[in-house]
Coordinates of C-alpha atoms in Angstrom, one line a residue:
Chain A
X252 CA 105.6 131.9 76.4
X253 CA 104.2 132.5 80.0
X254 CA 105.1 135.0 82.2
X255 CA 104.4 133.7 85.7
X256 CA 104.8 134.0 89.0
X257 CA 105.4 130.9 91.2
X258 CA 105.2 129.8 94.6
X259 CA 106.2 126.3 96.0
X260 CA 103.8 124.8 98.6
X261 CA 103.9 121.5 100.2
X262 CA 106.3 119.6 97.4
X263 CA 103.5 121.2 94.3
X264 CA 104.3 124.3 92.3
X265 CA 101.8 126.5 92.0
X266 CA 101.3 129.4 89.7
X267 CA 99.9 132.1 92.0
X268 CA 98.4 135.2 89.7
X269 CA 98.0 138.3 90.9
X270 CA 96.0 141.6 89.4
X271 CA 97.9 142.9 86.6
X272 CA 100.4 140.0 85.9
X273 CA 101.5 139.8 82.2
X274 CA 100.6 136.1 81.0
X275 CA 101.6 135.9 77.7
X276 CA 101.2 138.0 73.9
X277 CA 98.0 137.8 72.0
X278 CA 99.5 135.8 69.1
X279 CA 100.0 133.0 71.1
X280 CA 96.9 132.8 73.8
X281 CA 93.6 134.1 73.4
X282 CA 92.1 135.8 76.3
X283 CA 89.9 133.7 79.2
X284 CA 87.9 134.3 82.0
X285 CA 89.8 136.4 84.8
X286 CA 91.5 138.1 81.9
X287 CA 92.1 141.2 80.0
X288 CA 94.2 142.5 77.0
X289 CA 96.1 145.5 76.7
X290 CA 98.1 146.6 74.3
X291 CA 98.3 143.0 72.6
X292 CA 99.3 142.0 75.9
X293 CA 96.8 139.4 78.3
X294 CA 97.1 140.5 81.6
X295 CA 95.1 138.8 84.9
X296 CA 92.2 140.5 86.2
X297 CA 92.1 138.6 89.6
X298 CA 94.2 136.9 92.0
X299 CA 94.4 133.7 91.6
X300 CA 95.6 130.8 89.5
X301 CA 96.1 130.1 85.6
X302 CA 94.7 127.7 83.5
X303 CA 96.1 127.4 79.9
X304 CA 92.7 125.6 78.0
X305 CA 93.1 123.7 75.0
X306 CA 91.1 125.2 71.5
X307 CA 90.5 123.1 68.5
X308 CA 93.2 124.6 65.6
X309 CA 93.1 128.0 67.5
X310 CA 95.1 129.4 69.9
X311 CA 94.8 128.0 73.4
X312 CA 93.1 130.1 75.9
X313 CA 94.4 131.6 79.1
X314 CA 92.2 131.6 82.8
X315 CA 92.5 132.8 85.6
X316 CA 90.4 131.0 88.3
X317 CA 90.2 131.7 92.1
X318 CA 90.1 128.6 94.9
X319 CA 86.5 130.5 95.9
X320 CA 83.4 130.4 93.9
X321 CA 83.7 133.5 91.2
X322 CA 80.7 135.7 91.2
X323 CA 78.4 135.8 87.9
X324 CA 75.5 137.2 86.7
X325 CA 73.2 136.0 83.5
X326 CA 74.3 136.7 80.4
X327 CA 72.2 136.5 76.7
X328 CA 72.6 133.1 75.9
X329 CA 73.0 131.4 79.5
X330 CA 70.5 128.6 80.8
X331 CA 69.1 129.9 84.2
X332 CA 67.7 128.1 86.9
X333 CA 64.7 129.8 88.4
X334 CA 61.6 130.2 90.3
X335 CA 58.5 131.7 89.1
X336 CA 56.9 134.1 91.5
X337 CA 53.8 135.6 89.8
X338 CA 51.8 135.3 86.9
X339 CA 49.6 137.1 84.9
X340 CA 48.4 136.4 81.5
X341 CA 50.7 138.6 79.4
X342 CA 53.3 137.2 81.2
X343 CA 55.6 135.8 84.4
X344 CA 57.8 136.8 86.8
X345 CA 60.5 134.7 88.6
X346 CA 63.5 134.8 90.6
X347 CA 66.5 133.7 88.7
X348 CA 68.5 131.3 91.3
X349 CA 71.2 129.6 89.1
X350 CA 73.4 130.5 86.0
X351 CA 74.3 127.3 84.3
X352 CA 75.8 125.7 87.0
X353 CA 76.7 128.5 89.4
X354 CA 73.6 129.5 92.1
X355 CA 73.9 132.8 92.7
X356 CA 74.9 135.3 95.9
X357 CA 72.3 137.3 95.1
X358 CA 68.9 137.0 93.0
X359 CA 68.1 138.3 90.1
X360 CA 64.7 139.3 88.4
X361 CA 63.4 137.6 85.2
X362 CA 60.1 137.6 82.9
X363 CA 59.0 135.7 80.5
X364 CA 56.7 136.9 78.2
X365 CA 54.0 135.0 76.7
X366 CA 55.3 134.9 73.5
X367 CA 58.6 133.8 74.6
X368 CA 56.5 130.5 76.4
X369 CA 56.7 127.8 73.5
X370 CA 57.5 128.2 70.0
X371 CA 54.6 126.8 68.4
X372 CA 50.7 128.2 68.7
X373 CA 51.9 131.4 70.4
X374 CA 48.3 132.6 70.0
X375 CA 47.0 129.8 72.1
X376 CA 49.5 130.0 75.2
X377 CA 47.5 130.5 78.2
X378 CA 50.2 131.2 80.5
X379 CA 48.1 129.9 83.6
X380 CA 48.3 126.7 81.8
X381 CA 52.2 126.9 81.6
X382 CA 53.3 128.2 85.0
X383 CA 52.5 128.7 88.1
X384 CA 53.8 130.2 91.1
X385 CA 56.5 128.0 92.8
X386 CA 57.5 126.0 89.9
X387 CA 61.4 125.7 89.1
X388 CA 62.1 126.3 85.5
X389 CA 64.9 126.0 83.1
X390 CA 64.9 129.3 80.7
X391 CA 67.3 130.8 79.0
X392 CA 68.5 134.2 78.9
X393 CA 66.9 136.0 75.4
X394 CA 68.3 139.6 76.1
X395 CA 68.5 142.0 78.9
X396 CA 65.5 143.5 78.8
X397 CA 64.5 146.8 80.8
X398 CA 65.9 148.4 83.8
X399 CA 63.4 146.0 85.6
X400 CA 64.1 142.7 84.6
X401 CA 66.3 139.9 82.5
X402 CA 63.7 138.7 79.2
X403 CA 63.8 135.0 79.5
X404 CA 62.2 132.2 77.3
X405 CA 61.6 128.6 77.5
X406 CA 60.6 128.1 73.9
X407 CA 62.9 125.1 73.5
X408 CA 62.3 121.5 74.8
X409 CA 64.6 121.3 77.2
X410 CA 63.2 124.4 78.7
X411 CA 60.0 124.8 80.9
X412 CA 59.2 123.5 84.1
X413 CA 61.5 120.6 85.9
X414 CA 60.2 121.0 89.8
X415 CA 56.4 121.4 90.3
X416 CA 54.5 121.2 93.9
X417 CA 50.8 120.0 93.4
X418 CA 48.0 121.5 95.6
X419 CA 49.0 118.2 97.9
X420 CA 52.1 119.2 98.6
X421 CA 53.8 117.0 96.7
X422 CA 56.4 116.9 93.5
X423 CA 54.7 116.2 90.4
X424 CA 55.6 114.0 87.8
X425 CA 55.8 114.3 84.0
X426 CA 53.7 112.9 81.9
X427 CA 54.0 114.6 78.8
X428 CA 55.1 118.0 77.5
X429 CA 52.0 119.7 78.9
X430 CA 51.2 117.8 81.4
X431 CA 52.5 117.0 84.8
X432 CA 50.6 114.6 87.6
X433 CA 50.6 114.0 91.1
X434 CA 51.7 110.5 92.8
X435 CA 49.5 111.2 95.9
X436 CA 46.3 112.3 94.5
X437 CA 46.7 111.8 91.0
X438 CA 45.3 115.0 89.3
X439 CA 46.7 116.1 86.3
X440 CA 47.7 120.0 86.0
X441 CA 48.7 121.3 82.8
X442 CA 52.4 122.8 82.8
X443 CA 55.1 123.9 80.2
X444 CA 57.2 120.9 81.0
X445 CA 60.7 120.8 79.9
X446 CA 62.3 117.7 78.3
X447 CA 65.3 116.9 80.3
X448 CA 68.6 116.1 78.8
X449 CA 69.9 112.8 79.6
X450 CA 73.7 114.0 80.6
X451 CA 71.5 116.3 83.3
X452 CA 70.0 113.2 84.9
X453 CA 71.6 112.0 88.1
X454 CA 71.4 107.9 88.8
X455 CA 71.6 107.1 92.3
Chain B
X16 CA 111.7 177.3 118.6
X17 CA 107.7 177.8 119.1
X18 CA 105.2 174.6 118.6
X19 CA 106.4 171.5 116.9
X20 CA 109.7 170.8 115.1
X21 CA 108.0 168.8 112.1
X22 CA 111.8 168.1 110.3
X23 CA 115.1 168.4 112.3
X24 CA 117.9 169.2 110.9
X25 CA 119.3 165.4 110.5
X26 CA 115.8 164.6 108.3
X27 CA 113.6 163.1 110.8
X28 CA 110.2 163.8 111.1
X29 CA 108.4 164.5 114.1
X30 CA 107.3 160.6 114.2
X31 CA 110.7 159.8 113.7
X32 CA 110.6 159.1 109.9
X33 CA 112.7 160.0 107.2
X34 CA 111.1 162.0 104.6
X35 CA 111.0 158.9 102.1
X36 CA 109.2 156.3 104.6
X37 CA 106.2 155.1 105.4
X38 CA 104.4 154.7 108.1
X39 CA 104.2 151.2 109.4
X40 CA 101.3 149.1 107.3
X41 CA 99.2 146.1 108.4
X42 CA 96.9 144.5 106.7
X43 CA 94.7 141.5 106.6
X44 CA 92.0 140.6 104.1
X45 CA 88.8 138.0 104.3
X46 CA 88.1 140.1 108.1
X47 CA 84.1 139.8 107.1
X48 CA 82.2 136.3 106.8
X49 CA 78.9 138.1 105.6
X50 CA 80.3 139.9 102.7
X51 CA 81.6 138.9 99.5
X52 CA 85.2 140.7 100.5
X53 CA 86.2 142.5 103.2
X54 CA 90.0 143.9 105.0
X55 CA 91.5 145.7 107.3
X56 CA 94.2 148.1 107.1
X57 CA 96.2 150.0 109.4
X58 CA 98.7 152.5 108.3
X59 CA 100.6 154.4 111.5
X60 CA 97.7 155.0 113.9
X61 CA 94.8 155.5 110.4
X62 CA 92.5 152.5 110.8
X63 CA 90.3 151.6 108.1
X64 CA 87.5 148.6 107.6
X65 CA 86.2 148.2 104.2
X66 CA 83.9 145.8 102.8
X67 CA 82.5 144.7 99.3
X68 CA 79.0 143.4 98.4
X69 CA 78.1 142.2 94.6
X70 CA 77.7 142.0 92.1
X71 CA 73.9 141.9 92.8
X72 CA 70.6 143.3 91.3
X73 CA 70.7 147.2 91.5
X74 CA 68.8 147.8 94.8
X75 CA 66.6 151.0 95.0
X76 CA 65.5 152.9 91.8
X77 CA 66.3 150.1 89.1
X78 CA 66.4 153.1 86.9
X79 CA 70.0 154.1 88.0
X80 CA 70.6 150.2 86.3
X81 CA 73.0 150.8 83.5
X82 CA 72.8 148.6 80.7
X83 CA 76.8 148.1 79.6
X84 CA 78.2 148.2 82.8
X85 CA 78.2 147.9 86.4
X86 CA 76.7 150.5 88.5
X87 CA 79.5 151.5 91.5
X88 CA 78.1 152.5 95.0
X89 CA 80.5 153.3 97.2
X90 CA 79.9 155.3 100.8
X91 CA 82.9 156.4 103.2
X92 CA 82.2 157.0 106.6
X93 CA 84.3 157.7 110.1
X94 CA 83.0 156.2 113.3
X95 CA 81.9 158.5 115.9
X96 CA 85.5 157.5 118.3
X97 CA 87.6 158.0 115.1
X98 CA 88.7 161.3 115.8
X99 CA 89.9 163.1 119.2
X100 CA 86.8 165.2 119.3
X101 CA 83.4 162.9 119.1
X102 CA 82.0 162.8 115.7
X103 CA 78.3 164.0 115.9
X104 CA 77.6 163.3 111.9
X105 CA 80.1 159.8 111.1
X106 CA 78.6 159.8 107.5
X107 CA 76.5 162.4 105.2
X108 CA 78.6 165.2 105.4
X109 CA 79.8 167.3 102.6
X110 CA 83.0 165.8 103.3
X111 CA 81.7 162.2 103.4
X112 CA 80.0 162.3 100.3
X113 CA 83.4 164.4 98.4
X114 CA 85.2 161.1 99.4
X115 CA 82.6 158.6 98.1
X116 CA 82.5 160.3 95.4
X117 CA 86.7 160.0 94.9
X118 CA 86.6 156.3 95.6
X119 CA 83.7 155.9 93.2
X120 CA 85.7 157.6 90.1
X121 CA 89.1 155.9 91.4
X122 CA 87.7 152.7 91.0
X123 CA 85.8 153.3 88.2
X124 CA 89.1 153.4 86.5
X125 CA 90.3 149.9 87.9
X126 CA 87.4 147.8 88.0
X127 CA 86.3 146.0 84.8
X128 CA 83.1 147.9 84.6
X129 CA 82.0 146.1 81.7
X130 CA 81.7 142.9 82.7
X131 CA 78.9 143.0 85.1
X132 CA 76.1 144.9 83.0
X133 CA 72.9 146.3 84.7
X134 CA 74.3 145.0 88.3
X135 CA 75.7 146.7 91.4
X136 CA 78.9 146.6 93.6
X137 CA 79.0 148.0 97.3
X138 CA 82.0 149.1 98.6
X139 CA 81.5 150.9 102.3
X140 CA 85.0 151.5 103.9
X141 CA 85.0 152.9 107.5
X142 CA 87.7 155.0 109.5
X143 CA 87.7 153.9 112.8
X144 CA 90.7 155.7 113.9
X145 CA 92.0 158.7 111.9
X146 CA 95.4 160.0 111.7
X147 CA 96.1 161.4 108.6
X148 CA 96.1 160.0 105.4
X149 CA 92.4 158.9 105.7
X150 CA 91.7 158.6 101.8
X151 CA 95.0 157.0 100.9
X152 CA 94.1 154.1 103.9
X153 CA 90.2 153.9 102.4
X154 CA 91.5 152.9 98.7
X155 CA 93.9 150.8 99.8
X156 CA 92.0 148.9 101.6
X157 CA 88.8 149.1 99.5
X158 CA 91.5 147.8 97.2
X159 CA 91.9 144.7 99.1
X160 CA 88.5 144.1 99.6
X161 CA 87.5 144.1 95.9
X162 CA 90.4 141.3 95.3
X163 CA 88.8 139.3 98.1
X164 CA 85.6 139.7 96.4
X165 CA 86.8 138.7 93.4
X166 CA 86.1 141.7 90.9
X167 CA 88.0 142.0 88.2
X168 CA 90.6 144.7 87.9
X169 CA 92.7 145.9 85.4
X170 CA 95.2 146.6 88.8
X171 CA 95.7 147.3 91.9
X172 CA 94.9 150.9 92.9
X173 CA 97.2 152.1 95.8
X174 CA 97.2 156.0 97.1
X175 CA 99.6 158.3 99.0
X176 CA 99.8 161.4 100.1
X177 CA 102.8 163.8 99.9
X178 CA 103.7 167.1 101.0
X179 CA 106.3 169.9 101.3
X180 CA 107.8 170.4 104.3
X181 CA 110.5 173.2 104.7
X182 CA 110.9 172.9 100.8
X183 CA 111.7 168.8 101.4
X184 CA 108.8 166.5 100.0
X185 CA 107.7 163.8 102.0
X186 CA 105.9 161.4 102.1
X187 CA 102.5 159.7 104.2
X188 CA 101.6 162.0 105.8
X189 CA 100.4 162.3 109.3
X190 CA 97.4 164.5 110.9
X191 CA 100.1 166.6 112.7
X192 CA 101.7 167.4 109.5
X193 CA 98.6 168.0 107.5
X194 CA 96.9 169.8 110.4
X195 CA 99.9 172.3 110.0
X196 CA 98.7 173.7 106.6
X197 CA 101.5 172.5 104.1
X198 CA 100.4 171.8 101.1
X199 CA 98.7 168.1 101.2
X200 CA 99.0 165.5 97.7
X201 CA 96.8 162.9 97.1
X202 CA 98.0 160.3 94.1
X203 CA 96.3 156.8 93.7
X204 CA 98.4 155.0 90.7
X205 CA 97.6 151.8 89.2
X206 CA 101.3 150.5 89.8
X207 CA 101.9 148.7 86.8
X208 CA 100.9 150.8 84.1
X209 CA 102.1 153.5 85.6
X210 CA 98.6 155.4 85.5
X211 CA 97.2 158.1 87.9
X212 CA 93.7 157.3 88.7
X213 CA 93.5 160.1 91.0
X214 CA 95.3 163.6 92.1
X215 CA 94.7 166.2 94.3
X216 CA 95.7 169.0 96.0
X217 CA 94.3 170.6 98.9
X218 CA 96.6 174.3 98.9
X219 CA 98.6 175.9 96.6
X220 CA 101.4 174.9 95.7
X221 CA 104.4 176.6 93.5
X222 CA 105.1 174.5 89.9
X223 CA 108.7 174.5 91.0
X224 CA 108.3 172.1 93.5
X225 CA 105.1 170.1 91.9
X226 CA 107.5 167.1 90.2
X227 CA 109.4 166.6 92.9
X228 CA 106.3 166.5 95.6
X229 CA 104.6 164.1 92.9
X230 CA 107.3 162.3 92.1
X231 CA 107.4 161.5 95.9
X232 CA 103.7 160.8 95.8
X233 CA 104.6 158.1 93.0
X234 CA 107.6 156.7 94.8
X235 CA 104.9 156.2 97.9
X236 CA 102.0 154.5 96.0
X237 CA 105.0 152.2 94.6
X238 CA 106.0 151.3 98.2
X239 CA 102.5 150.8 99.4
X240 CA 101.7 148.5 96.3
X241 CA 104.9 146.3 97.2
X242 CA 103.1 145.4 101.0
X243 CA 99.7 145.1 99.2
X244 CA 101.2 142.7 96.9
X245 CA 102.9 140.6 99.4
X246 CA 100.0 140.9 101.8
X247 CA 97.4 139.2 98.4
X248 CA 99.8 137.0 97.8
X249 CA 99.7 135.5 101.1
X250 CA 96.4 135.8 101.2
X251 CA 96.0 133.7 98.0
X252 CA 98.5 130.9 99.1
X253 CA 96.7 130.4 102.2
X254 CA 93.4 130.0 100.8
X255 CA 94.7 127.4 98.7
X256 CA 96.3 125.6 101.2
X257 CA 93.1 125.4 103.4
X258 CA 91.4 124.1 100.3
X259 CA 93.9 121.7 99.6
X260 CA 93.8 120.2 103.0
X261 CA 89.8 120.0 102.8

């Protein structure tokens, strides 16, 4: 059972959430985003509006979302959008810019070590041959690393390098998963390219 | 009768309240384009302007970065026209820093901490006019700004201030009444649980009358937190509205 408050706007209910309002028990909803238990009690953490999302054969789960664009941060396990920024050959630094499908306020700081580059002939990476600065790369998040940066790694196929400027100016082009070439000039540099997914590709 | 009659003998208070009520508040949230949340809140003549940044990447010494939860910077600071007498030092004090330290533990308490690791939130609140009460105006309206930000919290945090005057407790009070050396009460309460984040007490004051000056404290954070409420709530609605008709 739901314990809501409601407001009626312009002819459609609306269940307006604020901080601290008692949702439901923990036997019958699990806890969501924007939520918190207490006591086997779920409680909202924001102000905002609920969302009851279906689970296969468990218990549905409770949100609470806001109208705005919620804040987040990378987390182990979340695809990140980024930008690399410098590289040397143990390993190379980028910006993080995205978290799945959120960009964020506010950049973060990311490595990826060379080991963490492919997941085959680790002892032949040459991370020059991989990245370079500029490039926009998928990665995921391995682990939080140091006080100094998030660990990322692109050992996957869909991971690696999706936006690449060649020394023309212009974007590259994939040709294979080391390779990437320009239209204009038609010089071939050698990247970690990442094998897009086709739900990720957008037809005009 | 010499000086100021602070309580007549019909239970009015030199502003004209009864011991119970608070002083007029007004507040308004989303004041600040630039930062992630932001409000204004006036209670009596105490003007306060806070604003909330993050979560971001820990800015200075990334060695402060905690790894299991969010690092909490907060800084209070008067303007230099808050007070009657020009302010030569608005920020940096001892006093200053005693405050930001008190908003840092009191919302410490109601933000979930845990759920931005290694990252940082800014909140800065500034007094621009003081009148009593500063603290209890700076939470409450750092309050606000952290729900326009959209942090989580386990609840809102609203703070009063009590005190004892002529052995009757009342309630929010004003830099006349603290400036006459009764014995001053700070609560902050997260209202629905019933918790005190935060207490304390600037004179001595005898255990006789402790519950009843508390319990007056607690009856004031209860009243602020009904306006706060109302005032989110409106906020809220009207954000969806504008969304809706975009």
């Amino acid at each position: 059972m739901l314990f809501l408050d409601w407001e009626c706007n312009c002819d459609i209910i609306q269940f307006i959430l604020l901080l601290g309002d008692r949702l439901g028990r923990c036997e019958h909803y699990a806890s969501g985003n924007g939520t918190y238990v207490r006591q086997q009690c779920i409680y909202s953490s924001l102000a905002g509006f609920v969302h009851e999302q279906e689970n296969d054969d468990k218990l549905p789960i409770l949100n609470v979302t806001r109208e705005e664009q919620h804040t987040v941060i990378p987390e182990v396990g979340s695809i990140v959008t980024a930008k690399v920024t410098n590289i040397n050959p143990r390993f190379c630094k980028c910006t993080i810019l995205c978290v799945e499908d959120s960009p964020l306020k506010d950049k973060f700081r990311g490595m990826i070590r060379k080991d963490d580059v492919r997941a085959t002939e680790k002892d032949r990476i040459e991370m020059y041959k991989c990245f370079r600065p500029g490039d926009i790369i998928l990665a995921k998040v391995l682990s939080l690393g140091d006080a100094q940066s998030y660990l990322l790694t692109t050992a996957e196929n869909e991971f690696g390098v999706v936006l690449a400027e060649s020394e023309a100016g212009v974007n590259m082009v994939p040709i294979s998963w080391c390779e990437m070439q320009c239209p204009k000039t038609n010089i071939i540099e050698f990247r970690k390219v990442a094998k897009v997914q086709p739900q990720h590709i957008l037809t005009s | 009768m010499a000086g100021i009659e602070l309580l007549s003998d019909q239970g009015f208070r030199a502003d004209g309240r009864r011991p119970h009520e608070l002083r007029k508040i007004r507040c308004r949230m989303g004041v600040f384009r630039q930062a992630d949340g932001s409000a204004y809140i006036e209670q009596g003549n105490t003007k306060v302007l806070a604003t909330v940044y993050g979560p971001h990447e820990i800015t200075g010494g990334r060695s402060k970065a905690l790894h299991d939860k969010v690092l909490l910077n907060c800084q209070y600071s008067m303007a230099t026209f808050s007070t009657g007498e020009r302010k030569t030092r608005p920020k940096g004090d001892r006093r200053s820093q005693e405050m930001s330290m008190n908003l840092r533990r009191t919302f410490q308490a109601a933000i979930l901490t845990h759920l931005y690791p290694r990252s940082q939130i800014d909140i800065y609140v500034q007094v621009l006019q003081s009148d009593g009460g500063n603290y209890c105006a700076c939470v409450n309206a750092a309050t606000l700004a952290v729900i326009d930000a959209g942090i989580p919290m386990r609840d809102y945090v609203c703070a009063c201030t009590s005190s004892l005057l002529e052995d009757t407790p009342v309630v929010d009070i004003s830099y006349l009444e603290e400036s006459v050396g009764s014995p001053e009460m700070v609560v902050a309460l997260l209202p629905k649980s019933e918790q005190i984040v935060l207490f304390q007490q600037n004179s001595r004051l005898h255990v006789d009358n402790l519950e009843k000056v508390l319990d007056m404290g607690i009856k004031g954070c209860t009243d602020v937190y009904g306006i706060l409420d109302q005032s989110v709530r409106e906020h809220v609605t009207e954000v969806s509205n504008l969304m809706m008709s975009t």
